[in-house]
Amino acid sequence: MPNISGERLLRDLYELRKIGEYKTGVHRPTFSEPHLRALEWLAQKLPQASLAAEIDGIGNVLGTSAEAGPKLLAGSHLESQNFAGWLDGPLGVVYALEAARVINSDPNIQGAVEVAAWCDEEGHFGHFLGSRSYVGDVTDQDIDAARDRTDNRTMRAALQAAGLAGRPRVTAERGRHVGYLEAHIEQGRTLEGSRLAIGVVTSIVGIWQYQITFTGEQNHAGTTRMKDRRDAGLALARLCVAIDDRFPARSGPRTVWTTGRIALDPGAPSIIPGRGEMLFQVRDDDPEIVERLEALLREIATEIAVASRCGVDVKRLRTGSPAMMDDRFQRAVEEAASDFAEGRSVRMPSGAGHDAQVLATIMPAGMLFVPSIGGISHHWDENTDDADIIKGAEVFVETCRRLLSN
Ligand code: GLV
Ligand code: MN
Ligand code: MN
């Protein structure tokens, strides 16, 4: 029976919520002052779990055990999207910390839980830079090129300001871990809608991202007749509508797509935009479906460019890496939910990206979800009932125990 302390766990989460507090959530972008404080907060807590703490040269916090026996790696991330929720990331980090405190001090359990907070899961500077660095998938040139998507600060400058420049980046010691386990809020409505306590994650979606740029002609909004215009903004708007009309016929049952940002240049009411740029994302766990949709996207963009008398460029910025969760990990979560959550669990795919999909490239990985109130996330209203947080932690710690025991 894992003896977690619900009170200690909630206290930790509430302490983290105060760091960079914004309305009912947090504003803790990567390498901001509150993010760095959160990393320090964790580094100071890790010795409570008999772990040696280190913040490495990309901002990963790692808690390492000197115990003999099997090691399970567990964690999530501490930065947030801008002006967003308090649990996306910290829940998984605090569960890992609690699991390490409970398990690493239990003489009846062989081995240890090691803790990680991966830097920049939320993609302020790239995508999954911290966990990808740990698996050996980030070069120094990648870091040289990375910039903060909000203020354009270089990652090198951010690392320097954080006092992390020049520190080594820690990479995985192959064979050290039996695998990686991550807990997260669901960020959707499946669990809440069915009154379930635990989601047993089967797969994690891949995320493809595109920058689409139309180039028209900047001109006067009053004197340029409609027939003479080459309006890059109008071309972008046409593209959004055409995607929504034509994607469904070629998408899969769980494909989703989002236009997250549109920027018109120069962006003034009295000027016809000469340039329009959008960031567009497609998610699915089947790369073939996305290949099909990418071809369609290029076809539609070209048609609209011709009809709008604009140039167009479709650039893929990010290629998705969907991942399957390990069978044994899924079973362990399910069995733990059977013991500690009255079996109220369901197997489900993740529509959100998580560091577990990166760790899955080098070791067995698994995830569990707890319910999100109203399915809200990437918004400061994101929340989960305290009782669900505690139940999820019990299931998480029992899952760790099972994975270390057999
Ligand atoms: C992770 O935060 C995602 O956007 O899926
Ligand atoms: Mn997250
Ligand atoms: Mn997120």
Tab-separated table of C-alpha atoms and ligand atoms in Angstrom:
chain	number	residue	atom	x	y	z
A	1	MET	CA	0.000	0.000	0.000
A	2	PRO	CA	1.663	3.264	-1.026
A	3	ASN	CA	1.534	5.702	1.836
A	4	ILE	CA	1.280	9.014	0.091
A	5	SER	CA	0.610	12.244	1.937
A	6	GLY	CA	-2.250	14.017	0.170
A	7	GLU	CA	-1.663	17.079	2.300
A	8	ARG	CA	2.051	17.321	1.390
A	9	LEU	CA	1.248	16.771	-2.285
A	10	LEU	CA	-1.380	19.519	-2.402
A	11	ARG	CA	0.866	21.872	-0.425
A	12	ASP	CA	3.604	21.386	-3.031
A	13	LEU	CA	1.222	22.037	-5.908
A	14	TYR	CA	-0.135	25.179	-4.215
A	15	GLU	CA	3.414	26.415	-3.597
A	16	LEU	CA	4.189	26.015	-7.290
A	17	ARG	CA	0.945	27.773	-8.187
A	18	LYS	CA	2.203	30.857	-6.308
A	19	ILE	CA	5.351	30.996	-8.455
A	20	GLY	CA	4.340	33.185	-11.381
A	21	GLU	CA	0.687	33.239	-10.261
A	22	TYR	CA	-1.663	34.764	-12.863
A	23	LYS	CA	-5.417	34.969	-12.137
A	24	THR	CA	-6.282	31.353	-11.170
A	25	GLY	CA	-3.325	29.925	-13.114
A	26	VAL	CA	0.294	30.803	-13.789
A	27	HIS	CA	2.428	32.698	-16.291
A	28	ARG	CA	5.706	30.777	-16.245
A	29	PRO	CA	7.258	30.738	-19.727
A	30	THR	CA	10.542	28.904	-20.220
A	31	PHE	CA	13.541	30.651	-18.586
A	32	SER	CA	11.383	33.443	-17.154
A	33	GLU	CA	12.232	34.429	-13.592
A	34	PRO	CA	9.306	32.407	-12.133
A	35	HIS	CA	10.237	29.373	-14.224
A	36	LEU	CA	13.796	29.476	-12.893
A	37	ARG	CA	12.424	29.818	-9.362
A	38	ALA	CA	10.250	26.730	-9.949
A	39	LEU	CA	13.298	24.756	-11.119
A	40	GLU	CA	15.161	25.792	-7.943
A	41	TRP	CA	12.097	24.888	-5.871
A	42	LEU	CA	12.230	21.338	-7.225
A	43	ALA	CA	16.005	21.048	-6.872
A	44	GLN	CA	15.641	21.950	-3.184
A	45	LYS	CA	12.900	19.332	-2.640
A	46	LEU	CA	14.657	16.378	-4.275
A	47	PRO	CA	16.955	15.553	-1.329
A	48	GLN	CA	13.753	14.820	0.687
A	49	ALA	CA	13.418	11.836	-1.653
A	50	SER	CA	17.056	10.774	-1.258
A	51	LEU	CA	17.867	12.128	-4.717
A	52	ALA	CA	20.863	14.225	-5.720
A	53	ALA	CA	19.592	17.264	-7.632
A	54	GLU	CA	21.088	18.832	-10.713
A	55	ILE	CA	19.904	21.508	-13.139
A	56	ASP	CA	21.689	20.795	-16.408
A	57	GLY	CA	22.825	22.934	-19.331
A	58	ILE	CA	19.404	22.995	-21.024
A	59	GLY	CA	17.378	23.599	-17.866
A	60	ASN	CA	16.342	20.008	-17.107
A	61	VAL	CA	16.088	19.248	-13.393
A	62	LEU	CA	17.223	15.704	-12.639
A	63	GLY	CA	17.055	13.847	-9.357
A	64	THR	CA	19.399	10.873	-9.272
A	65	SER	CA	19.504	8.009	-6.796
A	66	ALA	CA	22.581	6.248	-5.443
A	67	GLU	CA	20.488	3.171	-4.525
A	68	ALA	CA	21.215	-0.219	-6.036
A	69	GLY	CA	18.445	-1.974	-7.935
A	70	PRO	CA	16.028	-0.986	-10.691
A	71	LYS	CA	15.312	2.677	-11.386
A	72	LEU	CA	12.125	4.139	-12.748
A	73	LEU	CA	12.289	7.625	-14.269
A	74	ALA	CA	9.238	9.841	-13.642
A	75	GLY	CA	8.393	13.478	-14.278
A	76	SER	CA	6.875	16.137	-16.497
A	77	HIS	CA	7.565	19.896	-16.900
A	78	LEU	CA	7.449	23.094	-14.838
A	79	GLU	CA	7.097	25.860	-17.435
A	80	SER	CA	3.639	26.856	-18.635
A	81	GLN	CA	2.117	28.233	-21.771
A	82	ASN	CA	1.796	32.036	-21.515
A	83	PHE	CA	-0.937	33.018	-19.035
A	84	ALA	CA	-2.160	29.449	-18.652
A	85	GLY	CA	-2.971	26.717	-16.141
A	86	TRP	CA	-1.280	25.631	-12.913
A	87	LEU	CA	-1.449	21.842	-13.347
A	88	ASP	CA	-0.247	21.262	-16.926
A	89	GLY	CA	3.211	19.892	-16.078
A	90	PRO	CA	3.516	20.497	-12.317
A	91	LEU	CA	1.009	17.731	-11.525
A	92	GLY	CA	3.298	15.129	-13.091
A	93	VAL	CA	6.406	16.588	-11.463
A	94	VAL	CA	4.855	16.628	-7.985
A	95	TYR	CA	3.481	13.085	-8.418
A	96	ALA	CA	6.991	11.957	-9.351
A	97	LEU	CA	8.423	13.757	-6.328
A	98	GLU	CA	5.822	12.190	-4.024
A	99	ALA	CA	6.439	8.738	-5.531
A	100	ALA	CA	10.173	9.173	-4.938
A	101	ARG	CA	9.608	10.313	-1.333
A	102	VAL	CA	7.375	7.315	-0.601
A	103	ILE	CA	9.183	4.589	-2.534
A	104	ASN	CA	12.798	5.594	-1.972
A	105	SER	CA	12.294	5.455	1.800
A	106	ASP	CA	10.463	2.108	1.779
A	107	PRO	CA	12.825	-0.722	2.752
A	108	ASN	CA	10.420	-3.252	1.222
A	109	ILE	CA	10.846	-1.842	-2.273
A	110	GLN	CA	13.993	-2.552	-4.258
A	111	GLY	CA	15.375	0.254	-6.396
A	112	ALA	CA	14.252	3.868	-6.709
A	113	VAL	CA	12.127	6.410	-8.507
A	114	GLU	CA	14.231	9.131	-10.146
A	115	VAL	CA	12.649	12.489	-10.955
A	116	ALA	CA	12.892	14.753	-13.985
A	117	ALA	CA	11.412	18.122	-14.913
A	118	TRP	CA	11.965	18.494	-18.652
A	119	CYS	CA	12.621	21.982	-19.913
A	120	ASP	CA	10.430	23.670	-22.518
A	121	GLU	CA	7.828	20.990	-23.130
A	122	GLU	CA	5.505	23.886	-23.953
A	123	GLY	CA	7.663	24.865	-26.911
A	124	HIS	CA	8.603	28.456	-26.175
A	125	PHE	CA	12.004	27.890	-27.821
A	126	GLY	CA	11.401	24.779	-29.926
A	127	HIS	CA	9.633	21.536	-29.172
A	128	PHE	CA	10.446	19.140	-26.348
A	129	LEU	CA	13.969	20.613	-26.198
A	130	GLY	CA	14.688	19.320	-22.679
A	131	SER	CA	13.564	15.729	-23.131
A	132	ARG	CA	14.985	15.598	-26.664
A	133	SER	CA	18.335	16.781	-25.311
A	134	TYR	CA	18.219	13.989	-22.722
A	135	VAL	CA	17.676	11.340	-25.426
A	136	GLY	CA	20.490	12.830	-27.524
A	137	ASP	CA	18.312	14.449	-30.181
A	138	VAL	CA	19.354	18.120	-29.818
A	139	THR	CA	22.594	19.492	-31.265
A	140	ASP	CA	24.470	22.616	-30.154
A	141	GLN	CA	23.458	24.126	-33.505
A	142	ASP	CA	19.780	23.517	-32.623
A	143	ILE	CA	20.335	25.514	-29.438
A	144	ASP	CA	22.209	28.261	-31.346
A	145	ALA	CA	19.179	28.627	-33.631
A	146	ALA	CA	16.448	28.516	-30.955
A	147	ARG	CA	14.574	31.714	-30.101
A	148	ASP	CA	11.726	32.525	-27.744
A	149	ARG	CA	8.560	32.614	-29.862
A	150	THR	CA	7.152	35.489	-27.770
A	151	ASP	CA	10.038	37.973	-27.497
A	152	ASN	CA	12.593	36.527	-29.945
A	153	ARG	CA	15.298	36.255	-27.241
A	154	THR	CA	17.899	33.690	-28.244
A	155	MET	CA	18.113	30.517	-26.212
A	156	ARG	CA	21.823	31.166	-25.692
A	157	ALA	CA	21.028	34.558	-24.116
A	158	ALA	CA	18.320	32.957	-21.963
A	159	LEU	CA	20.701	30.216	-20.771
A	160	GLN	CA	23.365	32.845	-20.010
A	161	ALA	CA	20.923	34.991	-18.039
A	162	ALA	CA	19.756	31.888	-16.148
A	163	GLY	CA	23.343	31.033	-15.185
A	164	LEU	CA	23.124	27.739	-17.091
A	165	ALA	CA	25.449	28.535	-20.004
A	166	GLY	CA	28.459	26.251	-20.080
A	167	ARG	CA	26.909	23.566	-17.880
A	168	PRO	CA	26.925	20.098	-19.415
A	169	ARG	CA	23.683	18.670	-20.768
A	170	VAL	CA	22.830	15.368	-19.103
A	171	THR	CA	21.960	12.537	-21.461
A	172	ALA	CA	20.336	9.218	-20.673
A	173	GLU	CA	22.503	6.393	-19.425
A	174	ARG	CA	21.248	3.553	-21.632
A	175	GLY	CA	19.836	0.638	-19.680
A	176	ARG	CA	19.711	2.554	-16.381
A	177	HIS	CA	15.906	2.802	-16.227
A	178	VAL	CA	13.147	0.218	-16.450
A	179	GLY	CA	11.227	2.981	-18.181
A	180	TYR	CA	9.576	6.382	-17.879
A	181	LEU	CA	6.215	7.136	-16.258
A	182	GLU	CA	4.416	10.473	-16.525
A	183	ALA	CA	1.156	11.681	-15.043
A	184	HIS	CA	-0.802	14.579	-16.489
A	185	ILE	CA	-4.179	16.214	-16.363
A	186	GLU	CA	-6.312	14.887	-19.205
A	187	GLN	CA	-6.953	18.353	-20.735
A	188	GLY	CA	-10.140	16.972	-22.288
A	189	ARG	CA	-13.565	15.779	-21.164
A	190	THR	CA	-13.435	12.007	-21.524
A	191	LEU	CA	-12.839	11.138	-17.857
A	192	GLU	CA	-15.133	13.759	-16.379
A	193	GLY	CA	-17.916	12.911	-18.839
A	194	SER	CA	-17.870	9.232	-17.843
A	195	ARG	CA	-17.136	9.799	-14.128
A	196	LEU	CA	-13.851	7.961	-14.435
A	197	ALA	CA	-10.781	8.606	-12.284
A	198	ILE	CA	-7.867	7.462	-14.446
A	199	GLY	CA	-6.976	7.512	-18.124
A	200	VAL	CA	-4.544	4.788	-19.161
A	201	VAL	CA	-2.737	6.342	-22.103
A	202	THR	CA	-2.339	4.055	-25.118
A	203	SER	CA	-0.666	6.422	-27.598
A	204	ILE	CA	0.453	10.034	-27.856
A	205	VAL	CA	-0.419	12.153	-30.830
A	206	GLY	CA	2.161	13.534	-33.271
A	207	ILE	CA	2.198	17.281	-33.901
A	208	TRP	CA	2.991	18.720	-37.326
A	209	GLN	CA	3.357	22.481	-37.680
A	210	TYR	CA	3.403	24.725	-40.738
A	211	GLN	CA	4.081	28.342	-41.528
A	212	ILE	CA	2.034	29.494	-44.496
A	213	THR	CA	2.872	32.835	-46.052
A	214	PHE	CA	0.960	34.638	-48.793
A	215	THR	CA	2.662	37.520	-50.567
A	216	GLY	CA	0.450	40.075	-52.306
A	217	GLU	CA	0.775	43.806	-52.838
A	218	GLN	CA	0.687	46.405	-50.080
A	219	ASN	CA	-1.413	49.363	-51.232
A	220	HIS	CA	-3.839	52.109	-50.214
A	221	ALA	CA	-7.131	50.828	-48.732
A	222	GLY	CA	-9.138	53.754	-50.098
A	223	THR	CA	-7.867	54.222	-53.632
A	224	THR	CA	-7.225	50.651	-54.775
A	225	ARG	CA	-10.289	49.259	-56.569
A	226	MET	CA	-11.405	45.823	-55.420
A	227	LYS	CA	-10.609	44.217	-58.771
A	228	ASP	CA	-7.049	45.516	-58.674
A	229	ARG	CA	-6.125	44.149	-55.259
A	230	ARG	CA	-3.689	41.401	-54.345
A	231	ASP	CA	-4.720	41.064	-50.732
A	232	ALA	CA	-2.560	38.612	-48.776
A	233	GLY	CA	-4.891	38.818	-45.760
A	234	LEU	CA	-7.918	37.829	-47.789
A	235	ALA	CA	-5.967	34.884	-49.229
A	236	LEU	CA	-5.214	33.670	-45.679
A	237	ALA	CA	-8.854	33.950	-44.680
A	238	ARG	CA	-9.872	31.986	-47.781
A	239	LEU	CA	-7.337	29.316	-46.877
A	240	CYS	CA	-8.752	28.906	-43.355
A	241	VAL	CA	-12.264	28.431	-44.723
A	242	ALA	CA	-11.130	26.026	-47.457
A	243	ILE	CA	-9.209	23.893	-44.954
A	244	ASP	CA	-12.282	23.584	-42.802
A	245	ASP	CA	-14.389	22.628	-45.841
A	246	ARG	CA	-11.996	20.127	-47.392
A	247	PHE	CA	-9.965	18.514	-44.621
A	248	PRO	CA	-12.806	16.425	-43.081
A	249	ALA	CA	-13.145	14.201	-46.167
A	250	ARG	CA	-9.488	13.156	-45.909
A	251	SER	CA	-8.859	13.225	-42.151
A	252	GLY	CA	-9.009	10.372	-39.626
A	253	PRO	CA	-11.503	10.043	-36.765
A	254	ARG	CA	-9.226	11.877	-34.318
A	255	THR	CA	-7.400	14.321	-36.598
A	256	VAL	CA	-7.472	17.900	-35.346
A	257	TRP	CA	-6.150	21.098	-36.928
A	258	THR	CA	-5.710	24.617	-35.605
A	259	THR	CA	-4.713	28.006	-36.940
A	260	GLY	CA	-3.072	29.382	-33.808
A	261	ARG	CA	-1.732	32.658	-35.111
A	262	ILE	CA	-2.354	34.976	-38.044
A	263	ALA	CA	-0.179	38.028	-38.659
A	264	LEU	CA	-0.882	40.576	-41.362
A	265	ASP	CA	1.795	42.948	-42.559
A	266	PRO	CA	1.805	45.852	-42.071
A	267	GLY	CA	-1.409	45.278	-40.098
A	268	ALA	CA	-3.062	48.699	-40.352
A	269	PRO	CA	-6.720	49.486	-41.096
A	270	SER	CA	-5.934	51.722	-44.071
A	271	ILE	CA	-3.446	49.435	-45.786
A	272	ILE	CA	-4.112	46.333	-47.883
A	273	PRO	CA	-1.861	43.653	-46.374
A	274	GLY	CA	1.087	42.819	-48.620
A	275	ARG	CA	1.996	39.804	-46.541
A	276	GLY	CA	-0.030	37.387	-44.465
A	277	GLU	CA	1.419	34.628	-42.362
A	278	MET	CA	-0.244	31.920	-40.318
A	279	LEU	CA	0.918	29.163	-38.001
A	280	PHE	CA	-1.061	26.007	-38.606
A	281	GLN	CA	-0.942	22.753	-36.679
A	282	VAL	CA	-2.217	19.257	-37.500
A	283	ARG	CA	-2.305	16.425	-34.961
A	284	ASP	CA	-2.858	12.723	-35.447
A	285	ASP	CA	-1.226	9.497	-34.346
A	286	ASP	CA	-1.088	8.208	-37.915
A	287	PRO	CA	1.641	9.845	-40.052
A	288	GLU	CA	-0.005	8.576	-43.273
A	289	ILE	CA	-3.113	10.614	-42.586
A	290	VAL	CA	-1.028	13.721	-42.000
A	291	GLU	CA	0.965	13.108	-45.195
A	292	ARG	CA	-2.333	13.053	-47.077
A	293	LEU	CA	-3.484	16.249	-45.384
A	294	GLU	CA	-0.191	18.003	-46.032
A	295	ALA	CA	-0.538	17.282	-49.747
A	296	LEU	CA	-4.079	18.639	-49.633
A	297	LEU	CA	-2.931	21.739	-47.740
A	298	ARG	CA	-0.343	22.477	-50.427
A	299	GLU	CA	-2.941	21.939	-53.168
A	300	ILE	CA	-5.487	24.284	-51.567
A	301	ALA	CA	-2.855	26.942	-50.802
A	302	THR	CA	-1.719	26.937	-54.448
A	303	GLU	CA	-5.300	27.183	-55.755
A	304	ILE	CA	-6.021	30.114	-53.463
A	305	ALA	CA	-2.763	31.856	-54.319
A	306	VAL	CA	-3.662	31.687	-58.010
A	307	ALA	CA	-7.222	32.899	-57.418
A	308	SER	CA	-5.975	35.728	-55.168
A	309	ARG	CA	-3.056	36.681	-57.440
A	310	CYS	CA	-0.598	36.153	-54.573
A	311	GLY	CA	2.507	34.078	-54.053
A	312	VAL	CA	2.446	31.378	-51.408
A	313	ASP	CA	4.996	29.451	-49.405
A	314	VAL	CA	4.078	26.442	-47.240
A	315	LYS	CA	6.897	25.563	-44.871
A	316	ARG	CA	6.808	22.567	-42.523
A	317	LEU	CA	8.303	23.706	-39.206
A	318	ARG	CA	7.805	20.564	-37.210
A	319	THR	CA	7.338	16.885	-38.027
A	320	GLY	CA	5.216	14.852	-35.652
A	321	SER	CA	6.488	11.916	-33.635
A	322	PRO	CA	3.512	9.894	-32.392
A	323	ALA	CA	4.346	7.193	-29.853
A	324	MET	CA	2.787	4.031	-28.506
A	325	MET	CA	2.828	3.509	-24.747
A	326	ASP	CA	4.370	0.287	-23.469
A	327	ASP	CA	1.960	-2.612	-22.811
A	328	ARG	CA	3.406	-3.506	-19.435
A	329	PHE	CA	3.110	0.121	-18.316
A	330	GLN	CA	-0.514	0.260	-19.463
A	331	ARG	CA	-1.290	-2.908	-17.516
A	332	ALA	CA	0.475	-1.610	-14.408
A	333	VAL	CA	-1.573	1.615	-14.468
A	334	GLU	CA	-4.779	-0.357	-15.012
A	335	GLU	CA	-4.036	-2.741	-12.134
A	336	ALA	CA	-3.117	0.139	-9.835
A	337	ALA	CA	-6.391	1.843	-10.791
A	338	SER	CA	-8.199	-1.357	-10.010
A	339	ASP	CA	-6.687	-1.354	-6.493
A	340	PHE	CA	-6.862	2.384	-5.737
A	341	ALA	CA	-9.595	3.867	-7.977
A	342	GLU	CA	-12.272	1.164	-7.877
A	343	GLY	CA	-11.262	0.200	-11.396
A	344	ARG	CA	-12.678	3.467	-12.752
A	345	SER	CA	-10.144	3.699	-15.571
A	346	VAL	CA	-10.257	3.701	-19.335
A	347	ARG	CA	-7.647	3.198	-22.027
A	348	MET	CA	-7.417	6.291	-24.205
A	349	PRO	CA	-5.108	8.032	-26.683
A	350	SER	CA	-3.579	11.408	-25.815
A	351	GLY	CA	-4.448	14.301	-28.114
A	352	ALA	CA	-1.873	16.459	-26.328
A	353	GLY	CA	1.871	16.098	-26.770
A	354	HIS	CA	3.965	14.997	-23.783
A	355	ASP	CA	7.628	14.364	-22.986
A	356	ALA	CA	6.723	10.670	-22.618
A	357	GLN	CA	6.611	10.420	-26.425
A	358	VAL	CA	10.249	11.515	-26.566
A	359	LEU	CA	11.368	9.200	-23.761
A	360	ALA	CA	9.507	6.378	-25.544
A	361	THR	CA	12.150	6.530	-28.289
A	362	ILE	CA	14.763	5.081	-25.910
A	363	MET	CA	12.888	3.229	-23.156
A	364	PRO	CA	9.465	1.763	-22.344
A	365	ALA	CA	7.113	4.611	-21.416
A	366	GLY	CA	3.649	5.009	-19.966
A	367	MET	CA	1.272	7.731	-18.880
A	368	LEU	CA	-1.788	8.194	-16.760
A	369	PHE	CA	-4.343	10.983	-16.818
A	370	VAL	CA	-6.532	12.474	-14.108
A	371	PRO	CA	-9.774	14.355	-14.889
A	372	SER	CA	-9.781	18.008	-15.962
A	373	ILE	CA	-12.757	20.079	-14.823
A	374	GLY	CA	-14.749	21.033	-17.924
A	375	GLY	CA	-11.894	19.736	-20.077
A	376	ILE	CA	-10.260	23.198	-19.924
A	377	SER	CA	-6.492	23.536	-20.397
A	378	HIS	CA	-3.950	25.957	-21.883
A	379	HIS	CA	-6.102	28.539	-20.052
A	380	TRP	CA	-5.837	29.869	-16.488
A	381	ASP	CA	-9.218	28.263	-15.644
A	382	GLU	CA	-7.613	24.802	-15.890
A	383	ASN	CA	-8.362	22.816	-12.724
A	384	THR	CA	-8.842	19.369	-11.160
A	385	ASP	CA	-10.676	18.455	-7.935
A	386	ASP	CA	-8.351	17.949	-4.967
A	387	ALA	CA	-9.900	14.502	-4.410
A	388	ASP	CA	-9.084	13.498	-8.006
A	389	ILE	CA	-5.529	14.821	-7.591
A	390	ILE	CA	-5.003	12.670	-4.503
A	391	LYS	CA	-6.586	9.571	-6.012
A	392	GLY	CA	-4.430	9.981	-9.116
A	393	ALA	CA	-1.323	10.183	-6.925
A	394	GLU	CA	-2.236	6.960	-5.139
A	395	VAL	CA	-2.624	5.197	-8.463
A	396	PHE	CA	0.614	6.741	-9.739
A	397	VAL	CA	2.679	5.642	-6.731
A	398	GLU	CA	1.187	2.143	-6.830
A	399	THR	CA	2.030	1.966	-10.545
A	400	CYS	CA	5.638	2.899	-9.738
A	401	ARG	CA	5.769	0.215	-7.058
A	402	ARG	CA	4.450	-2.407	-9.481
A	403	LEU	CA	6.884	-1.419	-12.224
A	404	LEU	CA	9.840	-1.645	-9.853
A	405	SER	CA	8.649	-4.927	-8.364
A	406	ASN	CA	8.181	-7.153	-11.380
B	1	GLV	C1	1.287	20.272	-25.111
B	1	GLV	O1	1.211	21.177	-24.309
B	1	GLV	C2	0.523	20.296	-26.317
B	1	GLV	O2	0.363	21.382	-26.892
B	1	GLV	O3	0.013	19.244	-26.710
B	2	MN	MN	1.991	19.361	-20.327
B	3	MN	MN	0.638	22.094	-22.267
